[in-house]
Amino acid sequence: MHVRLKKLIGTIATVVFLTIYCLLVMVLAVRLLPGTSGLVQLLFYAGFGLAWVIPIGLLIRWMQRPAKKPA
């Protein structure tokens, strides 16, 4: 697969993933965080605010891999 096509697919996947991820984290926060302490809220938002980096980092690594040369 050409690098340009991989970047297009990766960009679209990133936007879709981050949109869904943000919506799910917001729903989770509304359900779990009311009535909790500020420290719990800080840990929640810090954890989920950084957790998206791992899957997107793997996706970026895949996007940057050069195309396989035909044998």
JSON list of C-alpha atoms in Angstrom, two decimals:
[
{"chain": "A", "resi": 1, "resn": "MET", "atom": "CA", "xyz": [0.00, 0.00, 0.00]},
{"chain": "A", "resi": 2, "resn": "HIS", "atom": "CA", "xyz": [1.35, 3.42, -0.90]},
{"chain": "A", "resi": 3, "resn": "VAL", "atom": "CA", "xyz": [2.34, 5.78, 1.90]},
{"chain": "A", "resi": 4, "resn": "ARG", "atom": "CA", "xyz": [-0.03, 8.47, 0.62]},
{"chain": "A", "resi": 5, "resn": "LEU", "atom": "CA", "xyz": [-2.99, 6.10, 0.81]},
{"chain": "A", "resi": 6, "resn": "LYS", "atom": "CA", "xyz": [-1.96, 4.94, 4.27]},
{"chain": "A", "resi": 7, "resn": "LYS", "atom": "CA", "xyz": [-1.78, 8.57, 5.41]},
{"chain": "A", "resi": 8, "resn": "LEU", "atom": "CA", "xyz": [-5.25, 9.28, 4.04]},
{"chain": "A", "resi": 9, "resn": "ILE", "atom": "CA", "xyz": [-6.70, 6.22, 5.76]},
{"chain": "A", "resi": 10, "resn": "GLY", "atom": "CA", "xyz": [-4.82, 7.03, 8.96]},
{"chain": "A", "resi": 11, "resn": "THR", "atom": "CA", "xyz": [-6.00, 10.63, 8.99]},
{"chain": "A", "resi": 12, "resn": "ILE", "atom": "CA", "xyz": [-9.62, 9.63, 8.54]},
{"chain": "A", "resi": 13, "resn": "ALA", "atom": "CA", "xyz": [-9.27, 6.91, 11.19]},
{"chain": "A", "resi": 14, "resn": "THR", "atom": "CA", "xyz": [-7.69, 9.40, 13.60]},
{"chain": "A", "resi": 15, "resn": "VAL", "atom": "CA", "xyz": [-10.53, 11.89, 13.24]},
{"chain": "A", "resi": 16, "resn": "VAL", "atom": "CA", "xyz": [-13.18, 9.18, 13.62]},
{"chain": "A", "resi": 17, "resn": "PHE", "atom": "CA", "xyz": [-11.43, 7.54, 16.58]},
{"chain": "A", "resi": 18, "resn": "LEU", "atom": "CA", "xyz": [-10.86, 10.81, 18.45]},
{"chain": "A", "resi": 19, "resn": "THR", "atom": "CA", "xyz": [-14.45, 11.93, 17.90]},
{"chain": "A", "resi": 20, "resn": "ILE", "atom": "CA", "xyz": [-15.86, 8.67, 19.25]},
{"chain": "A", "resi": 21, "resn": "TYR", "atom": "CA", "xyz": [-13.27, 8.54, 22.06]},
{"chain": "A", "resi": 22, "resn": "CYS", "atom": "CA", "xyz": [-14.08, 12.06, 23.24]},
{"chain": "A", "resi": 23, "resn": "LEU", "atom": "CA", "xyz": [-17.81, 11.41, 23.22]},
{"chain": "A", "resi": 24, "resn": "LEU", "atom": "CA", "xyz": [-17.39, 8.18, 25.19]},
{"chain": "A", "resi": 25, "resn": "VAL", "atom": "CA", "xyz": [-15.13, 9.82, 27.77]},
{"chain": "A", "resi": 26, "resn": "MET", "atom": "CA", "xyz": [-17.62, 12.67, 28.20]},
{"chain": "A", "resi": 27, "resn": "VAL", "atom": "CA", "xyz": [-20.46, 10.19, 28.78]},
{"chain": "A", "resi": 28, "resn": "LEU", "atom": "CA", "xyz": [-18.31, 8.24, 31.21]},
{"chain": "A", "resi": 29, "resn": "ALA", "atom": "CA", "xyz": [-17.37, 11.41, 33.08]},
{"chain": "A", "resi": 30, "resn": "VAL", "atom": "CA", "xyz": [-20.98, 12.50, 33.42]},
{"chain": "A", "resi": 31, "resn": "ARG", "atom": "CA", "xyz": [-21.94, 9.12, 34.82]},
{"chain": "A", "resi": 32, "resn": "LEU", "atom": "CA", "xyz": [-18.98, 8.54, 37.14]},
{"chain": "A", "resi": 33, "resn": "LEU", "atom": "CA", "xyz": [-17.66, 11.88, 38.34]},
{"chain": "A", "resi": 34, "resn": "PRO", "atom": "CA", "xyz": [-20.54, 13.80, 39.92]},
{"chain": "A", "resi": 35, "resn": "GLY", "atom": "CA", "xyz": [-19.97, 13.94, 43.65]},
{"chain": "A", "resi": 36, "resn": "THR", "atom": "CA", "xyz": [-16.33, 12.82, 43.51]},
{"chain": "A", "resi": 37, "resn": "SER", "atom": "CA", "xyz": [-13.39, 14.74, 44.88]},
{"chain": "A", "resi": 38, "resn": "GLY", "atom": "CA", "xyz": [-11.24, 17.07, 42.84]},
{"chain": "A", "resi": 39, "resn": "LEU", "atom": "CA", "xyz": [-8.33, 14.61, 43.01]},
{"chain": "A", "resi": 40, "resn": "VAL", "atom": "CA", "xyz": [-10.42, 11.81, 41.49]},
{"chain": "A", "resi": 41, "resn": "GLN", "atom": "CA", "xyz": [-11.57, 14.13, 38.73]},
{"chain": "A", "resi": 42, "resn": "LEU", "atom": "CA", "xyz": [-7.99, 15.25, 38.07]},
{"chain": "A", "resi": 43, "resn": "LEU", "atom": "CA", "xyz": [-6.81, 11.63, 37.81]},
{"chain": "A", "resi": 44, "resn": "PHE", "atom": "CA", "xyz": [-9.74, 10.73, 35.54]},
{"chain": "A", "resi": 45, "resn": "TYR", "atom": "CA", "xyz": [-9.13, 13.58, 33.13]},
{"chain": "A", "resi": 46, "resn": "ALA", "atom": "CA", "xyz": [-5.35, 13.17, 33.19]},
{"chain": "A", "resi": 47, "resn": "GLY", "atom": "CA", "xyz": [-5.60, 9.44, 32.53]},
{"chain": "A", "resi": 48, "resn": "PHE", "atom": "CA", "xyz": [-8.18, 9.61, 29.78]},
{"chain": "A", "resi": 49, "resn": "GLY", "atom": "CA", "xyz": [-6.61, 12.77, 28.40]},
{"chain": "A", "resi": 50, "resn": "LEU", "atom": "CA", "xyz": [-3.40, 10.85, 27.75]},
{"chain": "A", "resi": 51, "resn": "ALA", "atom": "CA", "xyz": [-4.80, 7.39, 26.94]},
{"chain": "A", "resi": 52, "resn": "TRP", "atom": "CA", "xyz": [-5.63, 8.27, 23.32]},
{"chain": "A", "resi": 53, "resn": "VAL", "atom": "CA", "xyz": [-1.93, 8.76, 22.58]},
{"chain": "A", "resi": 54, "resn": "ILE", "atom": "CA", "xyz": [-1.18, 5.01, 22.56]},
{"chain": "A", "resi": 55, "resn": "PRO", "atom": "CA", "xyz": [-3.59, 3.89, 19.79]},
{"chain": "A", "resi": 56, "resn": "ILE", "atom": "CA", "xyz": [-2.97, 7.02, 17.72]},
{"chain": "A", "resi": 57, "resn": "GLY", "atom": "CA", "xyz": [0.79, 6.54, 18.12]},
{"chain": "A", "resi": 58, "resn": "LEU", "atom": "CA", "xyz": [0.49, 3.00, 16.78]},
{"chain": "A", "resi": 59, "resn": "LEU", "atom": "CA", "xyz": [-1.60, 4.26, 13.89]},
{"chain": "A", "resi": 60, "resn": "ILE", "atom": "CA", "xyz": [0.98, 6.94, 13.07]},
{"chain": "A", "resi": 61, "resn": "ARG", "atom": "CA", "xyz": [3.75, 4.35, 13.16]},
{"chain": "A", "resi": 62, "resn": "TRP", "atom": "CA", "xyz": [1.78, 2.24, 10.68]},
{"chain": "A", "resi": 63, "resn": "MET", "atom": "CA", "xyz": [1.20, 5.27, 8.45]},
{"chain": "A", "resi": 64, "resn": "GLN", "atom": "CA", "xyz": [4.91, 6.10, 8.33]},
{"chain": "A", "resi": 65, "resn": "ARG", "atom": "CA", "xyz": [6.11, 2.62, 7.41]},
{"chain": "A", "resi": 66, "resn": "PRO", "atom": "CA", "xyz": [7.42, 2.55, 3.86]},
{"chain": "A", "resi": 67, "resn": "ALA", "atom": "CA", "xyz": [5.52, 0.56, 1.27]},
{"chain": "A", "resi": 68, "resn": "LYS", "atom": "CA", "xyz": [6.61, -3.04, 0.82]},
{"chain": "A", "resi": 69, "resn": "LYS", "atom": "CA", "xyz": [8.53, -3.63, -2.37]},
{"chain": "A", "resi": 70, "resn": "PRO", "atom": "CA", "xyz": [7.18, -6.41, -4.56]},
{"chain": "A", "resi": 71, "resn": "ALA", "atom": "CA", "xyz": [9.29, -9.55, -4.45]}
]
